[in-house]
Tab-separated table of C-alpha atoms in Angstrom:
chain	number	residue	atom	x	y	z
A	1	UNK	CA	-2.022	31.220	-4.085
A	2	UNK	CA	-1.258	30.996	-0.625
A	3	UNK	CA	-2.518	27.963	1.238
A	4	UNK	CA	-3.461	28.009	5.043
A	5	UNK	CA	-1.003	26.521	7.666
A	6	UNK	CA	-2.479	24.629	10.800
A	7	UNK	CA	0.536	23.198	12.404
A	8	UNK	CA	0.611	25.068	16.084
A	9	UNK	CA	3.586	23.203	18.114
A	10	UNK	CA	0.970	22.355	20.361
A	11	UNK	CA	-0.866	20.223	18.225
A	12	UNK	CA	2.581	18.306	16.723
A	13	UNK	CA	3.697	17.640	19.951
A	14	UNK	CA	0.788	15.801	20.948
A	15	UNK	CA	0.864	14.543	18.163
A	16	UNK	CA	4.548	13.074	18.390
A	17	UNK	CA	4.239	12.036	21.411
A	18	UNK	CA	0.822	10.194	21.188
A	19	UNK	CA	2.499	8.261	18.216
A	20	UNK	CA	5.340	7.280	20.565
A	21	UNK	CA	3.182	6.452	23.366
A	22	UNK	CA	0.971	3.859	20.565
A	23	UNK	CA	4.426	2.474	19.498
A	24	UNK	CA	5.688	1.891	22.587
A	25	UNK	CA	2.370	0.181	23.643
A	26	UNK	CA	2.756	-2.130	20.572
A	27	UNK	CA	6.317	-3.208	21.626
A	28	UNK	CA	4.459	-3.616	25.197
A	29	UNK	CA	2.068	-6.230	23.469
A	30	UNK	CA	4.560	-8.138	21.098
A	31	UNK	CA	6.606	-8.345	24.478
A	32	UNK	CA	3.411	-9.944	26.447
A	33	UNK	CA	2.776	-12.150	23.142
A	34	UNK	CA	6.931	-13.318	23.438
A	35	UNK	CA	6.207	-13.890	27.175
A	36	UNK	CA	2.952	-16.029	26.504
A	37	UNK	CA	4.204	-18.132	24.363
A	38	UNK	CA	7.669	-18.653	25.915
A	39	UNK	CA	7.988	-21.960	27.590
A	40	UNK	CA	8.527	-23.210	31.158
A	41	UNK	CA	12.483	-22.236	31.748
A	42	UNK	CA	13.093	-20.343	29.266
A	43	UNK	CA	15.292	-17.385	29.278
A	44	UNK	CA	12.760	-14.026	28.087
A	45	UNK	CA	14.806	-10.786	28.459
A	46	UNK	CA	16.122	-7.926	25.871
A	47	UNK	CA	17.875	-10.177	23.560
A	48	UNK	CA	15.247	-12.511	22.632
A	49	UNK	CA	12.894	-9.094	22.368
A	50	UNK	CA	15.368	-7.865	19.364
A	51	UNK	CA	15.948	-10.715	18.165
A	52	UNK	CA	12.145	-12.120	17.613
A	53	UNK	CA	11.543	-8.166	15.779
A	54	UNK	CA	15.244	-9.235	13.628
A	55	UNK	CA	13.288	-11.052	11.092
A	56	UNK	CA	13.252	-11.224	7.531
A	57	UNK	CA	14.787	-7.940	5.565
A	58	UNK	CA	15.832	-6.387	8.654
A	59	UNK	CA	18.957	-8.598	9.101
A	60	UNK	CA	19.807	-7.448	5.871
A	61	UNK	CA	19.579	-3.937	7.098
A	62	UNK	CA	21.467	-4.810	9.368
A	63	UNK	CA	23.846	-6.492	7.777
A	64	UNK	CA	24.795	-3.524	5.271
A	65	UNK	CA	24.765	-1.227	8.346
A	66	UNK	CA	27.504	-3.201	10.044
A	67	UNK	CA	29.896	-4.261	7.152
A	68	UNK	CA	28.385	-1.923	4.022
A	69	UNK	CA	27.550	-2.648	0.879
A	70	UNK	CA	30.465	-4.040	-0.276
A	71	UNK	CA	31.241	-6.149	3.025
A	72	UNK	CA	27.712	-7.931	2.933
A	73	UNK	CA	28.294	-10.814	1.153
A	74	UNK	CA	26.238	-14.037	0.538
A	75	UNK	CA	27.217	-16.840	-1.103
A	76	UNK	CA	30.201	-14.937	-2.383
A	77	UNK	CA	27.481	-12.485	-3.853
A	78	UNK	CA	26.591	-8.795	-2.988
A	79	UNK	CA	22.942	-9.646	-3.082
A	80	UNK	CA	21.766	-6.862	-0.855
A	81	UNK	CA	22.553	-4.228	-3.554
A	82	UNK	CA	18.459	-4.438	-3.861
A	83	UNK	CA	18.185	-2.844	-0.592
A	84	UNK	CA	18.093	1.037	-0.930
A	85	UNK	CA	21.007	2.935	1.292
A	86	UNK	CA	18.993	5.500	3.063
A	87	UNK	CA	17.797	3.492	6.002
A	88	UNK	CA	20.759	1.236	6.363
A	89	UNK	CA	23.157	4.406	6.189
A	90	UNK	CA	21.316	6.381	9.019
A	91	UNK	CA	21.534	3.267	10.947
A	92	UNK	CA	25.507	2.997	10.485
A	93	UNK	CA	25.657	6.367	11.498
A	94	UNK	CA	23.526	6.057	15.152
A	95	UNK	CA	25.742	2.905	15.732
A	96	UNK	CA	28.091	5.175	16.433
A	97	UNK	CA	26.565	6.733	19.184
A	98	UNK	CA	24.497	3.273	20.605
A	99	UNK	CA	26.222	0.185	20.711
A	100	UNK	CA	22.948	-2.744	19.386
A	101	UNK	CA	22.065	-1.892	16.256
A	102	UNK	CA	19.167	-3.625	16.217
A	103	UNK	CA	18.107	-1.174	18.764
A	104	UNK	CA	19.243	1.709	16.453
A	105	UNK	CA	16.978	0.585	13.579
A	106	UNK	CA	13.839	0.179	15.719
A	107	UNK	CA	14.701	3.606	17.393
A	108	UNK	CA	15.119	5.358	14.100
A	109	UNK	CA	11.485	3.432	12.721
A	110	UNK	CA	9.634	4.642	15.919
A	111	UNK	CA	10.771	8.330	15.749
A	112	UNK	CA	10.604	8.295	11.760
A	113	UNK	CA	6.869	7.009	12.166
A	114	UNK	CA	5.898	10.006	14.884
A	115	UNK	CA	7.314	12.561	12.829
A	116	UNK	CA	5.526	10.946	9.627
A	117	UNK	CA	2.590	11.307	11.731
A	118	UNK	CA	2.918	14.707	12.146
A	119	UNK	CA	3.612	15.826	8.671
A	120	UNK	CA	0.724	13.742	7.651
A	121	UNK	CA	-1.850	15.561	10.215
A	122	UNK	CA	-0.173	18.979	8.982
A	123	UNK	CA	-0.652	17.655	5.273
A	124	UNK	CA	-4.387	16.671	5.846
A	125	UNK	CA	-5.192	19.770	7.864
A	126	UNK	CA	-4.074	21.721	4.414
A	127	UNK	CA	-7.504	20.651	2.871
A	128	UNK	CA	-9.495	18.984	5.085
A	129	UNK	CA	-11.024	19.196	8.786
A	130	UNK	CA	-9.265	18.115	12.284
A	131	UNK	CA	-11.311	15.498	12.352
A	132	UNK	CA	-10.443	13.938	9.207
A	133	UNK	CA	-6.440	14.547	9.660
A	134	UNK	CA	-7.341	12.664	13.661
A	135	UNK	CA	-9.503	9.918	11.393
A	136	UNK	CA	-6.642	9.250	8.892
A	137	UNK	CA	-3.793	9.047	11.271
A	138	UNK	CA	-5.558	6.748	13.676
A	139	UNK	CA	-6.893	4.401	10.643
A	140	UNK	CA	-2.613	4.275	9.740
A	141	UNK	CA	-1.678	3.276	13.007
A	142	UNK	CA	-3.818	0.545	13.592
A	143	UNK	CA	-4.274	-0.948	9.781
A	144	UNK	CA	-3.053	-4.410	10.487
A	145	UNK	CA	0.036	-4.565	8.866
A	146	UNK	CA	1.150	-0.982	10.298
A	147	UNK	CA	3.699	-2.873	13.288
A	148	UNK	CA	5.809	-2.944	10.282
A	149	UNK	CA	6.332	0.799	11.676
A	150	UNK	CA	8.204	-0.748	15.131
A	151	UNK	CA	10.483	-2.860	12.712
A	152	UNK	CA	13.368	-2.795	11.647
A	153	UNK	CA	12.306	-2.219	8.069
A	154	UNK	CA	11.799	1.103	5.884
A	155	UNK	CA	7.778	1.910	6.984
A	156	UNK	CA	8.613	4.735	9.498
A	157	UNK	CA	11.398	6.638	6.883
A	158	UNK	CA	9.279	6.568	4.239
A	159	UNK	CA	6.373	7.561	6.253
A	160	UNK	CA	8.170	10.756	7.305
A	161	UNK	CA	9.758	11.694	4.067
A	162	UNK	CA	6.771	10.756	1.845
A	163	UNK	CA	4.695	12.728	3.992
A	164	UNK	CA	7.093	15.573	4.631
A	165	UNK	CA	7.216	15.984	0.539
A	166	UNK	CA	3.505	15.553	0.177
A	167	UNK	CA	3.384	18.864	2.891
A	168	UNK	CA	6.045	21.012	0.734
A	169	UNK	CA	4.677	20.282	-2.373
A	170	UNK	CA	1.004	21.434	-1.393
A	171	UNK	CA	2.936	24.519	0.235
A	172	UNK	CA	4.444	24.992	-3.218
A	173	UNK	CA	7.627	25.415	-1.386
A	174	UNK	CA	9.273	23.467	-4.575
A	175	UNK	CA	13.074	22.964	-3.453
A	176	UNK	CA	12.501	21.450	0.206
A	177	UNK	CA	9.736	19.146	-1.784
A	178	UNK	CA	12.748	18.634	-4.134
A	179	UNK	CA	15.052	18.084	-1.105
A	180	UNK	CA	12.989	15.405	0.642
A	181	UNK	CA	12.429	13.755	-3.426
A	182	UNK	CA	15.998	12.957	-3.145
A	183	UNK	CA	15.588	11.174	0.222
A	184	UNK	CA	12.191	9.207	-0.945
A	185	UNK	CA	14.168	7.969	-3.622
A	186	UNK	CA	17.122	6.685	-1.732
A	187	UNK	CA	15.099	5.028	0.692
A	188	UNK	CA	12.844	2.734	-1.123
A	189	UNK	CA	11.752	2.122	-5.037
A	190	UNK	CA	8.100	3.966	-4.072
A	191	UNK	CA	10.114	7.093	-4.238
A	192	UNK	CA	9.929	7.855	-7.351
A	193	UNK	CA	6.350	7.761	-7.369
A	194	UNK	CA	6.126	11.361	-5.397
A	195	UNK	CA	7.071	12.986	-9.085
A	196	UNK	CA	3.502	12.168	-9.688
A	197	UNK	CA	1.630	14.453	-6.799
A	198	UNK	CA	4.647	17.404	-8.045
A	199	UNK	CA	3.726	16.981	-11.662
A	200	UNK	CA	-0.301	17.138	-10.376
A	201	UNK	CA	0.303	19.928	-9.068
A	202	UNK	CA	2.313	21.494	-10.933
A	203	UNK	CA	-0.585	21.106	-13.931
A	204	UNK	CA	-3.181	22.405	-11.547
A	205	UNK	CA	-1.558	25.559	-10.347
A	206	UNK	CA	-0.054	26.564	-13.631
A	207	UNK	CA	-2.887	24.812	-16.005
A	208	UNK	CA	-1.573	24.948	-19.253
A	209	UNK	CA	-4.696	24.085	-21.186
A	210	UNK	CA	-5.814	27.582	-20.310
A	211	UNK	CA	-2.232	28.469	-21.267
A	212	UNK	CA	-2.890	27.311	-24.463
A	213	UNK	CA	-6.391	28.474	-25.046
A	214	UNK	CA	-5.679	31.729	-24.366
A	215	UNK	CA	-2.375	32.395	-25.962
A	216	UNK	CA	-0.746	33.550	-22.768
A	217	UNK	CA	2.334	31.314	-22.249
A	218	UNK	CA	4.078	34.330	-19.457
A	219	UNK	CA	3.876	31.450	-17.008
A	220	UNK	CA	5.317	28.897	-19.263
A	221	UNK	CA	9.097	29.363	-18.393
A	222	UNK	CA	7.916	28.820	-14.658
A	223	UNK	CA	6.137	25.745	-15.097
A	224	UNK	CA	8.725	24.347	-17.166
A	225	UNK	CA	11.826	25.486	-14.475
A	226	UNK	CA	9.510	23.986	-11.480
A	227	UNK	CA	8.901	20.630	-13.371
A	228	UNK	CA	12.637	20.680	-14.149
A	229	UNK	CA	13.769	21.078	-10.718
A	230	UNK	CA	12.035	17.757	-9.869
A	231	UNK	CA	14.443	15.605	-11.930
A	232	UNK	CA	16.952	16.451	-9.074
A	233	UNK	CA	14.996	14.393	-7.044
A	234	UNK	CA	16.301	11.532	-9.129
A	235	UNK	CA	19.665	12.438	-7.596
A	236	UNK	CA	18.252	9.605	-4.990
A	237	UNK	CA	18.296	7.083	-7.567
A	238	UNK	CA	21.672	8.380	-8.831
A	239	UNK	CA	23.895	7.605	-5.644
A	240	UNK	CA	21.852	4.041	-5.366
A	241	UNK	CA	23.226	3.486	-8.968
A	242	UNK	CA	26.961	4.801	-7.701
A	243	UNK	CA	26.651	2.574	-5.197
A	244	UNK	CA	26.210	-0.816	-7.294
A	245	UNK	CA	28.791	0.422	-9.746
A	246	UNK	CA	31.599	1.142	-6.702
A	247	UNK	CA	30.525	-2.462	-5.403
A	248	UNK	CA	30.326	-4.268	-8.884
A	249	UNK	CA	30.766	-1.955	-11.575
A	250	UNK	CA	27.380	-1.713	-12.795
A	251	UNK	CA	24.788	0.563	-11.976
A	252	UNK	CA	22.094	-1.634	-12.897
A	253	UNK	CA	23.395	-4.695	-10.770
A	254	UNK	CA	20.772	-4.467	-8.306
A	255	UNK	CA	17.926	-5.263	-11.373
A	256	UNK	CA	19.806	-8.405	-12.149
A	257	UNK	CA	19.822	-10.118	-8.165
A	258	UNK	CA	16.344	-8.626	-8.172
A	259	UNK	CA	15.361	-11.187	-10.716
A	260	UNK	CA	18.020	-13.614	-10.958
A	261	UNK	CA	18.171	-14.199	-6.490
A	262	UNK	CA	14.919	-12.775	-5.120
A	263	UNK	CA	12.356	-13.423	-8.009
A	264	UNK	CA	11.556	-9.493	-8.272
A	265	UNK	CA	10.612	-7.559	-11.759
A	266	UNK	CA	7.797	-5.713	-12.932
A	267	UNK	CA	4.637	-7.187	-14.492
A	268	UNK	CA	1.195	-6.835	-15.782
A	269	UNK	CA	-0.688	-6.505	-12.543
A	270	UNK	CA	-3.481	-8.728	-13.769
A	271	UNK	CA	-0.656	-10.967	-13.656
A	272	UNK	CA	0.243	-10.553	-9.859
A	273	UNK	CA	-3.250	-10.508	-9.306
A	274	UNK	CA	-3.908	-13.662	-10.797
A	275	UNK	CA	-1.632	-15.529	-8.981
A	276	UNK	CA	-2.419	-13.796	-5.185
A	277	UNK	CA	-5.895	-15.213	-5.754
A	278	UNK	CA	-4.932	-18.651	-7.088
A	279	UNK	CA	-2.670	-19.039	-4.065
A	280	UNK	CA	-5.094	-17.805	-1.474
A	281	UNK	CA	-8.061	-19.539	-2.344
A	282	UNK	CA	-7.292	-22.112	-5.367
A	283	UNK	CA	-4.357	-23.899	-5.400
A	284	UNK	CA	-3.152	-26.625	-3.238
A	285	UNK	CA	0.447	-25.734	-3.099
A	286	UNK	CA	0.447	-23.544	0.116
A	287	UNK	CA	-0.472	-24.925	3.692
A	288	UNK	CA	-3.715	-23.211	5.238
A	289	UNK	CA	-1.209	-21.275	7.686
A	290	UNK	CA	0.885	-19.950	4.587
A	291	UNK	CA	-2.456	-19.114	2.507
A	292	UNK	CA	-3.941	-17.123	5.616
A	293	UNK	CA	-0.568	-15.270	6.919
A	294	UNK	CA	0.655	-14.491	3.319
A	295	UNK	CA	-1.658	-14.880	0.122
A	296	UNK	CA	-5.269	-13.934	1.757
A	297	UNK	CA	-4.224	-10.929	2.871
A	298	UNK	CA	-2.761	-9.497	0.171
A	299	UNK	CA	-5.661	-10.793	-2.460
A	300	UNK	CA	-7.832	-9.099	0.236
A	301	UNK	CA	-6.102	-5.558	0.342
A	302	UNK	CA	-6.251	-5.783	-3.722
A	303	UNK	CA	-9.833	-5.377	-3.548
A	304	UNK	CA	-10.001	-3.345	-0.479
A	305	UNK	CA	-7.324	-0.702	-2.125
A	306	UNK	CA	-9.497	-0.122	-5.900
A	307	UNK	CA	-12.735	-0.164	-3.642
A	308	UNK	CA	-10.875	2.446	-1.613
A	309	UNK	CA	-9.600	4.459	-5.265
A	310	UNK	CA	-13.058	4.057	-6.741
A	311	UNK	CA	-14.570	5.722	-3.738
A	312	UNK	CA	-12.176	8.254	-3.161
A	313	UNK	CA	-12.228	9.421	-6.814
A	314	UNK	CA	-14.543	12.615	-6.455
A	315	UNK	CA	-13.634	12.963	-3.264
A	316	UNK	CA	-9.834	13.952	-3.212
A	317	UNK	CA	-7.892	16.221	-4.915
A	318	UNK	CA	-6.115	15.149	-8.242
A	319	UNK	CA	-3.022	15.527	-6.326
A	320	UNK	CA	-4.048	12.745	-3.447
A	321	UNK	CA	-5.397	10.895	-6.204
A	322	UNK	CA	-2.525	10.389	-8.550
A	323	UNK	CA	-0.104	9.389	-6.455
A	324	UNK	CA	-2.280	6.730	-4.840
A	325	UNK	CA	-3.223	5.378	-8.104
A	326	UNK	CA	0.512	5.040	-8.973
A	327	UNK	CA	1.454	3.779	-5.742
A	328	UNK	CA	-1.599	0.560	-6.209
A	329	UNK	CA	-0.555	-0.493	-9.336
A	330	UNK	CA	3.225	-0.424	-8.554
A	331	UNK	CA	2.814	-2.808	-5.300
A	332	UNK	CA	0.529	-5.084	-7.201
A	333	UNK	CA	2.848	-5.329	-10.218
A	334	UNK	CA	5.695	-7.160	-8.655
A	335	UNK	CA	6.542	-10.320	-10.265
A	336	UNK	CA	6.328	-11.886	-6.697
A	337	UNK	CA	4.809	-9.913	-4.313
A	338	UNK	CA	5.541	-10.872	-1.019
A	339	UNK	CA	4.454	-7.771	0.965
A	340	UNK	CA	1.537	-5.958	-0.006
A	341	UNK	CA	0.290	-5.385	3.643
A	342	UNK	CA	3.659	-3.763	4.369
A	343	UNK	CA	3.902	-1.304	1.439
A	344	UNK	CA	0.213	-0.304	1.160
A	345	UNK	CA	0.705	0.926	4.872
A	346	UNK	CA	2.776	3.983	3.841
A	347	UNK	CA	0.130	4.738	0.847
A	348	UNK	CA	-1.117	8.071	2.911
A	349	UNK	CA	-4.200	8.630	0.131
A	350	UNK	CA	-5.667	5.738	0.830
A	351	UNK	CA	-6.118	6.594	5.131
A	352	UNK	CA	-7.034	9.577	3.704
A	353	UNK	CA	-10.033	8.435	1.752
A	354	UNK	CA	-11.210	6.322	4.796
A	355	UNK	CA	-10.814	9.273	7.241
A	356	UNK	CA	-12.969	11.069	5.248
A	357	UNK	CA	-15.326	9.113	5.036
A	358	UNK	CA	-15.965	9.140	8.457
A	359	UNK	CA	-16.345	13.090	8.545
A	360	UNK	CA	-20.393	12.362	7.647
A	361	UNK	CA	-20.601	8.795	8.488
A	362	UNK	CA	-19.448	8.511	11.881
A	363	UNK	CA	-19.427	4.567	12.427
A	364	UNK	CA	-17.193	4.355	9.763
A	365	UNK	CA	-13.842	5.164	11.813
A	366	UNK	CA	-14.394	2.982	15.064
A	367	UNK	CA	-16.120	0.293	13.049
A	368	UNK	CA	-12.608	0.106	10.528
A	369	UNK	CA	-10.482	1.017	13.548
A	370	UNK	CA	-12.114	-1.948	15.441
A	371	UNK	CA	-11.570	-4.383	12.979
A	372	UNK	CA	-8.058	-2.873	11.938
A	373	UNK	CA	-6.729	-3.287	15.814
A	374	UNK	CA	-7.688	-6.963	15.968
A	375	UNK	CA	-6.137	-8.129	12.698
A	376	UNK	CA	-3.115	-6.210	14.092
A	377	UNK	CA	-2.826	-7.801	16.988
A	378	UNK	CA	-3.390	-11.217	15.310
A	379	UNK	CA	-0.865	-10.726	12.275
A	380	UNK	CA	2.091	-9.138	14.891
A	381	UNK	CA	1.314	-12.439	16.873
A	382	UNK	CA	2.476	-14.646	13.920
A	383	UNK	CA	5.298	-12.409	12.734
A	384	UNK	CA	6.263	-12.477	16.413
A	385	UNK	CA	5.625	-16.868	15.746
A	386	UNK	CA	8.046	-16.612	12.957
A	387	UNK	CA	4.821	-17.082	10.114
A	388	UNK	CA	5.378	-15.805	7.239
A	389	UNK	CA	4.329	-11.986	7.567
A	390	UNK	CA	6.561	-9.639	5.382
């Protein structure tokens, strides 16, 4: 079956560049924000720019870009084994070429995030109208957590490469869907959630219920050599595991400072759940500041993301579908989630669904977009305030 390409060079370089022309506008605001709230004196210039965006993970990224895995110590521990080597790596590499690396990692974010813009619209466009690919996009850029994209954190990579395997694997071109696997899986644990679209699709175009029912299994050695190829992606995980045995000799290191330094495993979700909504709105053991820049939010986008799912469920293709399933109950089954906002901002379904939705209804799109670009601005004003916004 061949499926219908709308990606004139036109179209993605307006697209690109409009994404770089939003991103730069946000760095224009979190600069006025820095120059607001500086005091009477005090020294505002490049340096305090980078370092007010240097916050949380991304001086860890940092920190393995400059001295590798093996160099970044803490404590006399290689705790940043947890952090995936894609992002960090291409970082190292750029440093060569421009001496701050903290302006390497926001440059490689911004560009990351325009091309992931641009594989989403050509993605979208596959099945659904201009309009809705324009709605969707927009509805990413300004969902309030989405500045994320300008940081130096993994947003913008896995934006492009998520979306980019998304594209190849509705193009059933298999092996560049494989190749881009492998990068989605060295760049952050989500990765291994895009077998679940492949498989999807894989089902649909083969369907081997009918297979079955009618005895006619000539398509059988395809499906299984297509689903095969997919392990490779795991290749990804592979060289992460390589990587914690040539530091530590054990491939499974980073599990064990997961739990045993940053509080991270896997859990029930009703579990995480529980505890986002006793800390936002129940228990006393978090300041009003903490509960509205860190637990609200997230209890908040819990509901927001299964109202989304429920909506979206005879809407979207099996293939959309799936993976944003998967990609919800992975974020909110973290043992101590921390960044819900961050991660659900690189779930492409769920921008989807909304865009959509605002094919027939059109309030739905400025009304969200509205309410989307204020939260934004308020939540990159406390991350630039040093709140707790991960």
């Amino acid at each position: 079956m061949k499926i219908k390409q709308f990606s004139s060079l036109n179209i993605c370089l307006q697209i690109f560049l409009a994404a770089l022309a939003f991103r730069f506008f946000m760095y224009l605001i979190s600069a006025l924000i820095l120059a607001f709230q500086a005091g009477e004196g005090a020294a505002f210039g490049w340096e305090y720019f980078f370092t007010c965006w240097c916050k949380w993970d991304a001086n860890h990224y940092i920190n393995i870009a400059e001295h590798g895995y093996a160099g970044a110590v803490e404590d006399g521990k290689h705790l940043f084994l947890v952090f995936f080597p894609l992002y960090p790596y291409l970082m190292s590499f750029l440093h060569l070429i421009f001496s701050d690396i903290r302006f390497v990692g926001m440059l490689i974010s911004t560009v990351a995030y325009a091309g992931g813009c641009v594989y989403m619209y050509r993605l979208i466009r596959l099945d659904y109208s201009e309009r809705t690919a324009w709605n969707s996009i927009i509805l990413l850029s300004l969902f309030p957590f989405s500045f994320f994209y300008g940081g130096i954190m993994t947003e913008g990579v896995f934006l492009l490469i998520s979306a980019a395997m998304l594209y190849y694997i509705r193009q059933h071109r298999w092996w560049t869907a494989v190749g881009f696997g492998i990068l989605a899986t060295m760049t952050r644990m989500q990765g291994v959630l895009l077998a679940v679209p492949a498989a999807v699709e894989l089902l649909i175009l083969y369907d081997p219920v009918q297979m079955v029912r009618k005895r006619d299994f000539s398509k059988l050695k395809s499906l299984l050599g297509r689903g095969c190829s997919f392990l490779l992606m795991f290749l990804g995980t592979a060289f992460y595991m390589l990587i914690n045995w040539r530091v530590e000799g054990d491939p499974f290191r980073f599990l064990y400072y997961q739990k045993n330094h940053w509080s991270q495993g896997a859990c029930l979700p009703t579990r995480t759940v529980s505890y986002l909504f006793e800390y936002a709105f129940f228990s006393d053991d978090y300041d009003l500041q903490t509960r509205i820049s860190l637990w609200i939010p997230q209890a908040v986008l819990f509901l927001v993301s299964v109202a989304i799912l429920i909506y979206g469920i005879r809407k979207l293709r099996a293939f959309y579908m799936g993976y944003a399933a998967a990609y919800v109950l992975m974020t909110f089954s973290a043992t101590w989630l921390l960044s819900a906002g961050r991660y659900l901002s690189c779930c492409i379904p769920l921008f989807l669904i909304l865009g959509a939705a605002g094919e027939k209804r059109k309030w739905v799109v400025p009304v969200l977009a509205a309410a989307s670009a204020m939260l934004q601005i308020i939540y990159l004003t406390g991350f630039m305030n040093n709140m707790q916004i991960m």
